[in-house]
mmCIF file of C-alpha atoms in Angstrom:
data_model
loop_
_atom_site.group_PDB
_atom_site.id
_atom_site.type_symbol
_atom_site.label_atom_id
_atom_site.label_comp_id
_atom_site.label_asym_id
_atom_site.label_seq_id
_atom_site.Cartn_x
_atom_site.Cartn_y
_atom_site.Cartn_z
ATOM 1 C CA UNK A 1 -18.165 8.255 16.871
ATOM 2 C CA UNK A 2 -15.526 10.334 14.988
ATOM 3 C CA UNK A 3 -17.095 10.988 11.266
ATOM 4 C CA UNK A 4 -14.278 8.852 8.971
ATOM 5 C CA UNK A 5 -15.346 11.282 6.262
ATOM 6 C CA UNK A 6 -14.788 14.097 8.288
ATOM 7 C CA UNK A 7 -11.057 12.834 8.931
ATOM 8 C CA UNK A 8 -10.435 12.239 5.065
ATOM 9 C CA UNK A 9 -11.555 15.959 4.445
ATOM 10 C CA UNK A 10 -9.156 17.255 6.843
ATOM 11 C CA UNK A 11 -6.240 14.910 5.808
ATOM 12 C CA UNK A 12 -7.077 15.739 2.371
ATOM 13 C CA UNK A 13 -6.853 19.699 2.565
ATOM 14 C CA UNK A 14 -3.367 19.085 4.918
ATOM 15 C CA UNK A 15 -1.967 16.895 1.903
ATOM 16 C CA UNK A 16 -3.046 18.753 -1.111
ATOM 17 C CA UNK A 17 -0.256 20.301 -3.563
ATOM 18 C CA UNK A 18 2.014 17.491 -2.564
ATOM 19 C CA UNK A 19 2.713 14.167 -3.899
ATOM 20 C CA UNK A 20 1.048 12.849 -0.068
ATOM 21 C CA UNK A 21 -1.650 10.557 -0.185
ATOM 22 C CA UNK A 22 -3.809 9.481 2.310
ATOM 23 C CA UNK A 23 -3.552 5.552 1.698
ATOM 24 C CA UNK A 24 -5.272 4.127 5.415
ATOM 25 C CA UNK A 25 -7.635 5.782 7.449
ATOM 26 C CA UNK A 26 -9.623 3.395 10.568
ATOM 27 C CA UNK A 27 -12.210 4.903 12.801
ATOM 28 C CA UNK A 28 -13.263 2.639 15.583
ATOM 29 C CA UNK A 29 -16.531 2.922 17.420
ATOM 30 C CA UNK A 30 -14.017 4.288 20.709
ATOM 31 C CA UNK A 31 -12.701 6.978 18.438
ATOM 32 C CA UNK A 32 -9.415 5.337 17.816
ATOM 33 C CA UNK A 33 -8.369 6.694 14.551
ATOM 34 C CA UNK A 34 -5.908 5.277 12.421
ATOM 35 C CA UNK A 35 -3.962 7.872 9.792
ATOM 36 C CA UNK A 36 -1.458 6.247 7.224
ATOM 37 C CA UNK A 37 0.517 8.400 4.537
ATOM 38 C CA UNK A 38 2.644 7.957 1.808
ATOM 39 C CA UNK A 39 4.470 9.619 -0.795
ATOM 40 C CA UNK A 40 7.178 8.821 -4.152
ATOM 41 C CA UNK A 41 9.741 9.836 -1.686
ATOM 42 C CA UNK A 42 8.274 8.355 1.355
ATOM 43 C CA UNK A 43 6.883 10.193 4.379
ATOM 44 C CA UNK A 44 9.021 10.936 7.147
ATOM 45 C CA UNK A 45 8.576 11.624 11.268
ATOM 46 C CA UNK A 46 8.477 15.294 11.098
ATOM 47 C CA UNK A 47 5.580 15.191 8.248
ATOM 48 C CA UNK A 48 3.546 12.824 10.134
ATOM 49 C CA UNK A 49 4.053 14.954 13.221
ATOM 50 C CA UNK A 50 2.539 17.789 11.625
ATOM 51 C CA UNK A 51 -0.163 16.116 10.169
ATOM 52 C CA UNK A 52 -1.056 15.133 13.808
ATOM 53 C CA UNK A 53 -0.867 18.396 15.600
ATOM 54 C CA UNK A 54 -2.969 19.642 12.293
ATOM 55 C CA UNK A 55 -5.820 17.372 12.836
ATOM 56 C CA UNK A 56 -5.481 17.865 16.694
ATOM 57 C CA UNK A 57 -6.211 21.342 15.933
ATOM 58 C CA UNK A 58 -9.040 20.244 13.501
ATOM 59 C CA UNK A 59 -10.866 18.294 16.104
ATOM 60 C CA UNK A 60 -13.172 19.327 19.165
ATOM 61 C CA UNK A 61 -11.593 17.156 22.551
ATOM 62 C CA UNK A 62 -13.839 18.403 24.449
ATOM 63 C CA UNK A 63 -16.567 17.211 21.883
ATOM 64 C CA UNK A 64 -15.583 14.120 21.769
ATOM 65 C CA UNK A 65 -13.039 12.203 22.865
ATOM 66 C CA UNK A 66 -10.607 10.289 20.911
ATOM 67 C CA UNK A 67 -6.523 8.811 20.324
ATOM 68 C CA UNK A 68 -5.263 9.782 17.467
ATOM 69 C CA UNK A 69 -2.106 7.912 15.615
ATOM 70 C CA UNK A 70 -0.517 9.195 12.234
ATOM 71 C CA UNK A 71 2.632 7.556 10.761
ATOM 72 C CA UNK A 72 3.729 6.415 7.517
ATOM 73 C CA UNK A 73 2.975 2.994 6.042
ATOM 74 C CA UNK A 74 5.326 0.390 6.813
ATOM 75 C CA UNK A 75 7.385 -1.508 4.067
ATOM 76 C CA UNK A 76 6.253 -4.393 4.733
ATOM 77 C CA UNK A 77 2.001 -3.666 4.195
ATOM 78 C CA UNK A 78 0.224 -4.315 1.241
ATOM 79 C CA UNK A 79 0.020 -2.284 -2.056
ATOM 80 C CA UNK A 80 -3.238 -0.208 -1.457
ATOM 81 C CA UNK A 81 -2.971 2.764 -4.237
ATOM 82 C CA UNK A 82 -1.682 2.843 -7.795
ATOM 83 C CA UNK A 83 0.885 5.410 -6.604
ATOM 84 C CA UNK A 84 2.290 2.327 -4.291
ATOM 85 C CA UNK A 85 2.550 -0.093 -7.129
ATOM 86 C CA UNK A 86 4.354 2.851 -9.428
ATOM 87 C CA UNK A 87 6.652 3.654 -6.440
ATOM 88 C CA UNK A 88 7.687 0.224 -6.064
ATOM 89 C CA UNK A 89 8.792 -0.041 -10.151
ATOM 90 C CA UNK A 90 11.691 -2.522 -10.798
ATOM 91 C CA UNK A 91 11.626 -3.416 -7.126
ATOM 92 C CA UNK A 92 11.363 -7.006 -5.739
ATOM 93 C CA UNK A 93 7.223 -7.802 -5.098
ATOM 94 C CA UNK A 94 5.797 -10.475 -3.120
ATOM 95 C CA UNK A 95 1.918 -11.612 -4.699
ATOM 96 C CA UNK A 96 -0.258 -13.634 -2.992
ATOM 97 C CA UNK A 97 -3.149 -14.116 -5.638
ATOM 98 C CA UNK A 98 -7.063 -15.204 -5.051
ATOM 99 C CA UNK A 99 -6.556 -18.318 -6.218
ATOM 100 C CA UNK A 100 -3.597 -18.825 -3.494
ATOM 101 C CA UNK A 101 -0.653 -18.761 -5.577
ATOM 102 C CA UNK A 102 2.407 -17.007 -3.627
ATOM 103 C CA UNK A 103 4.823 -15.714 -6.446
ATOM 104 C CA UNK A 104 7.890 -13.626 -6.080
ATOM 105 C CA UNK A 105 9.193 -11.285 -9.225
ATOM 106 C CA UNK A 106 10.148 -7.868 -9.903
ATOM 107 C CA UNK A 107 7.161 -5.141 -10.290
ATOM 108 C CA UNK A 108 7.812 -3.669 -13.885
ATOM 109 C CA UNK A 109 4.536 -1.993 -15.217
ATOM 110 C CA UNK A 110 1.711 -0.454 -13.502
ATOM 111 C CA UNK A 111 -1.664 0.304 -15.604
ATOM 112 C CA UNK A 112 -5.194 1.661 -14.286
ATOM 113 C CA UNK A 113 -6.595 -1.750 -13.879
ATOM 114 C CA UNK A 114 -4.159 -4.079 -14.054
ATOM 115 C CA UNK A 115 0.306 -4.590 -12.984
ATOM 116 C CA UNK A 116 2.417 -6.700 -14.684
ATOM 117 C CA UNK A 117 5.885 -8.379 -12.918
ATOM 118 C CA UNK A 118 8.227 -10.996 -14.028
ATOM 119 C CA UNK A 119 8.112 -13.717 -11.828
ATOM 120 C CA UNK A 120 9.631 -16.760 -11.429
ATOM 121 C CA UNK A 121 8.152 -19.820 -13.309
ATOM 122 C CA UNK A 122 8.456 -23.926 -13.437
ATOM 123 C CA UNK A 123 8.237 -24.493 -16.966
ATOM 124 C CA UNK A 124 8.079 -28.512 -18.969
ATOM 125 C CA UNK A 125 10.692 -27.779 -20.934
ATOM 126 C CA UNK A 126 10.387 -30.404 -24.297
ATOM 127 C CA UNK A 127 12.427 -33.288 -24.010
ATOM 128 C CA UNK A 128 13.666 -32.644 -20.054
ATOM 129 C CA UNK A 129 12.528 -34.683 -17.346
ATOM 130 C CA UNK A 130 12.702 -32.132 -14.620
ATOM 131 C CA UNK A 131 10.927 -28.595 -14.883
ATOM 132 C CA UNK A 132 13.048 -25.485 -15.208
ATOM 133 C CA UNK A 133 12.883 -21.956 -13.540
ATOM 134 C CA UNK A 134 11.752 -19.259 -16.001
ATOM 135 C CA UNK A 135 11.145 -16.034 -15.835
ATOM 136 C CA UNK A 136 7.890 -14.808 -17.232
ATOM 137 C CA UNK A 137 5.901 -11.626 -17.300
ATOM 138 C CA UNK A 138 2.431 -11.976 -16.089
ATOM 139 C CA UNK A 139 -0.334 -9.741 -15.856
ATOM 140 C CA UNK A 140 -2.519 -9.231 -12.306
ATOM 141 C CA UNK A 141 -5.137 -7.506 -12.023
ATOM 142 C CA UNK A 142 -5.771 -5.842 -9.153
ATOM 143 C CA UNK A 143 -8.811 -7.473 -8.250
ATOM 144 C CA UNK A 144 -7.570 -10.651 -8.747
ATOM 145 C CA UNK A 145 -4.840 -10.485 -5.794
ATOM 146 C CA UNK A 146 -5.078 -10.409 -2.280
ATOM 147 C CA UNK A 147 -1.936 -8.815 -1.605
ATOM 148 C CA UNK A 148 1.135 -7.337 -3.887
ATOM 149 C CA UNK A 149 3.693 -5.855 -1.361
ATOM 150 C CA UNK A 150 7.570 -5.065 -1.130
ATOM 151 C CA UNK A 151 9.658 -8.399 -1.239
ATOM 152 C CA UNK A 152 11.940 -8.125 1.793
ATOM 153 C CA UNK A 153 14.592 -10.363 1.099
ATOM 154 C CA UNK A 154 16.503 -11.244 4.187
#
């Protein structure tokens, strides 16, 4: 089997002095290996294309065997790096917490250890009957969700 670490080295040296950052990487025992970038300003086709033939170069075929697949994380995946969360500022953010809450909200501050949005709340206002939508901002950290990803409202 392919050495992951081996495959982060060379991604790593390929990607440094830009804003690239290696945010997925999958070896499986068959040597299928899995290569996902990302960047501020996104990654596009050609980059990922010469990432591959750069890592094809990198590695022995003859060795050992192995499909390799490079792209660019999709909009819809999880948040995975602190980069991520800070390119996604002031967007719309999906949050699926531990505890199993699903909350929607806008992403509007990213720390080391913790993001905060403003998501939508039902609130007991005093003296109503019926709860009320607020919007609050509430503080995740990152530990304490399962996923934080774009909100793709269609």
């Amino acid at each position: 089997m392919i050495d992951p670490k081996q495959i982060e080295e060379l991604v790593a040296n390929y990607v440094q002095g830009s804003d690239v950052q290696l945010i997925n990487l999958k070896v499986s025992p068959d040597n299928r290996i899995l290569v996902e970038v990302d960047a501020y300003k996104g990654v596009d086709l050609d980059y990922c294309s010469a990432l591959s033939r750069y890592l094809q170069e990198q590695l022995d075929r003859d060795a050992e065997d192995y499909e390799l697949e490079v792209g660019s994380v999709s909009i819809t995946d999880p948040f995975r790096t602190k980069m991520q969360y800070e390119k996604h500022l002031g967007h719309d953010v999906e949050i699926l917490t531990k505890d199993g809450r699903k909350l929607h909200g806008v992403l509007v501050n990213v720390e080391e250890d913790h993001f905060e949005a403003d998501v939508e709340v039902l609130v007991q206002v005093e003296g109503k009957k019926k709860k009320e939508k607020q919007v609050q901002t509430q503080s995740f950290g990152y530990q304490d969700v399962k996923y934080c990803k774009y909100d793709l409202k269609v």
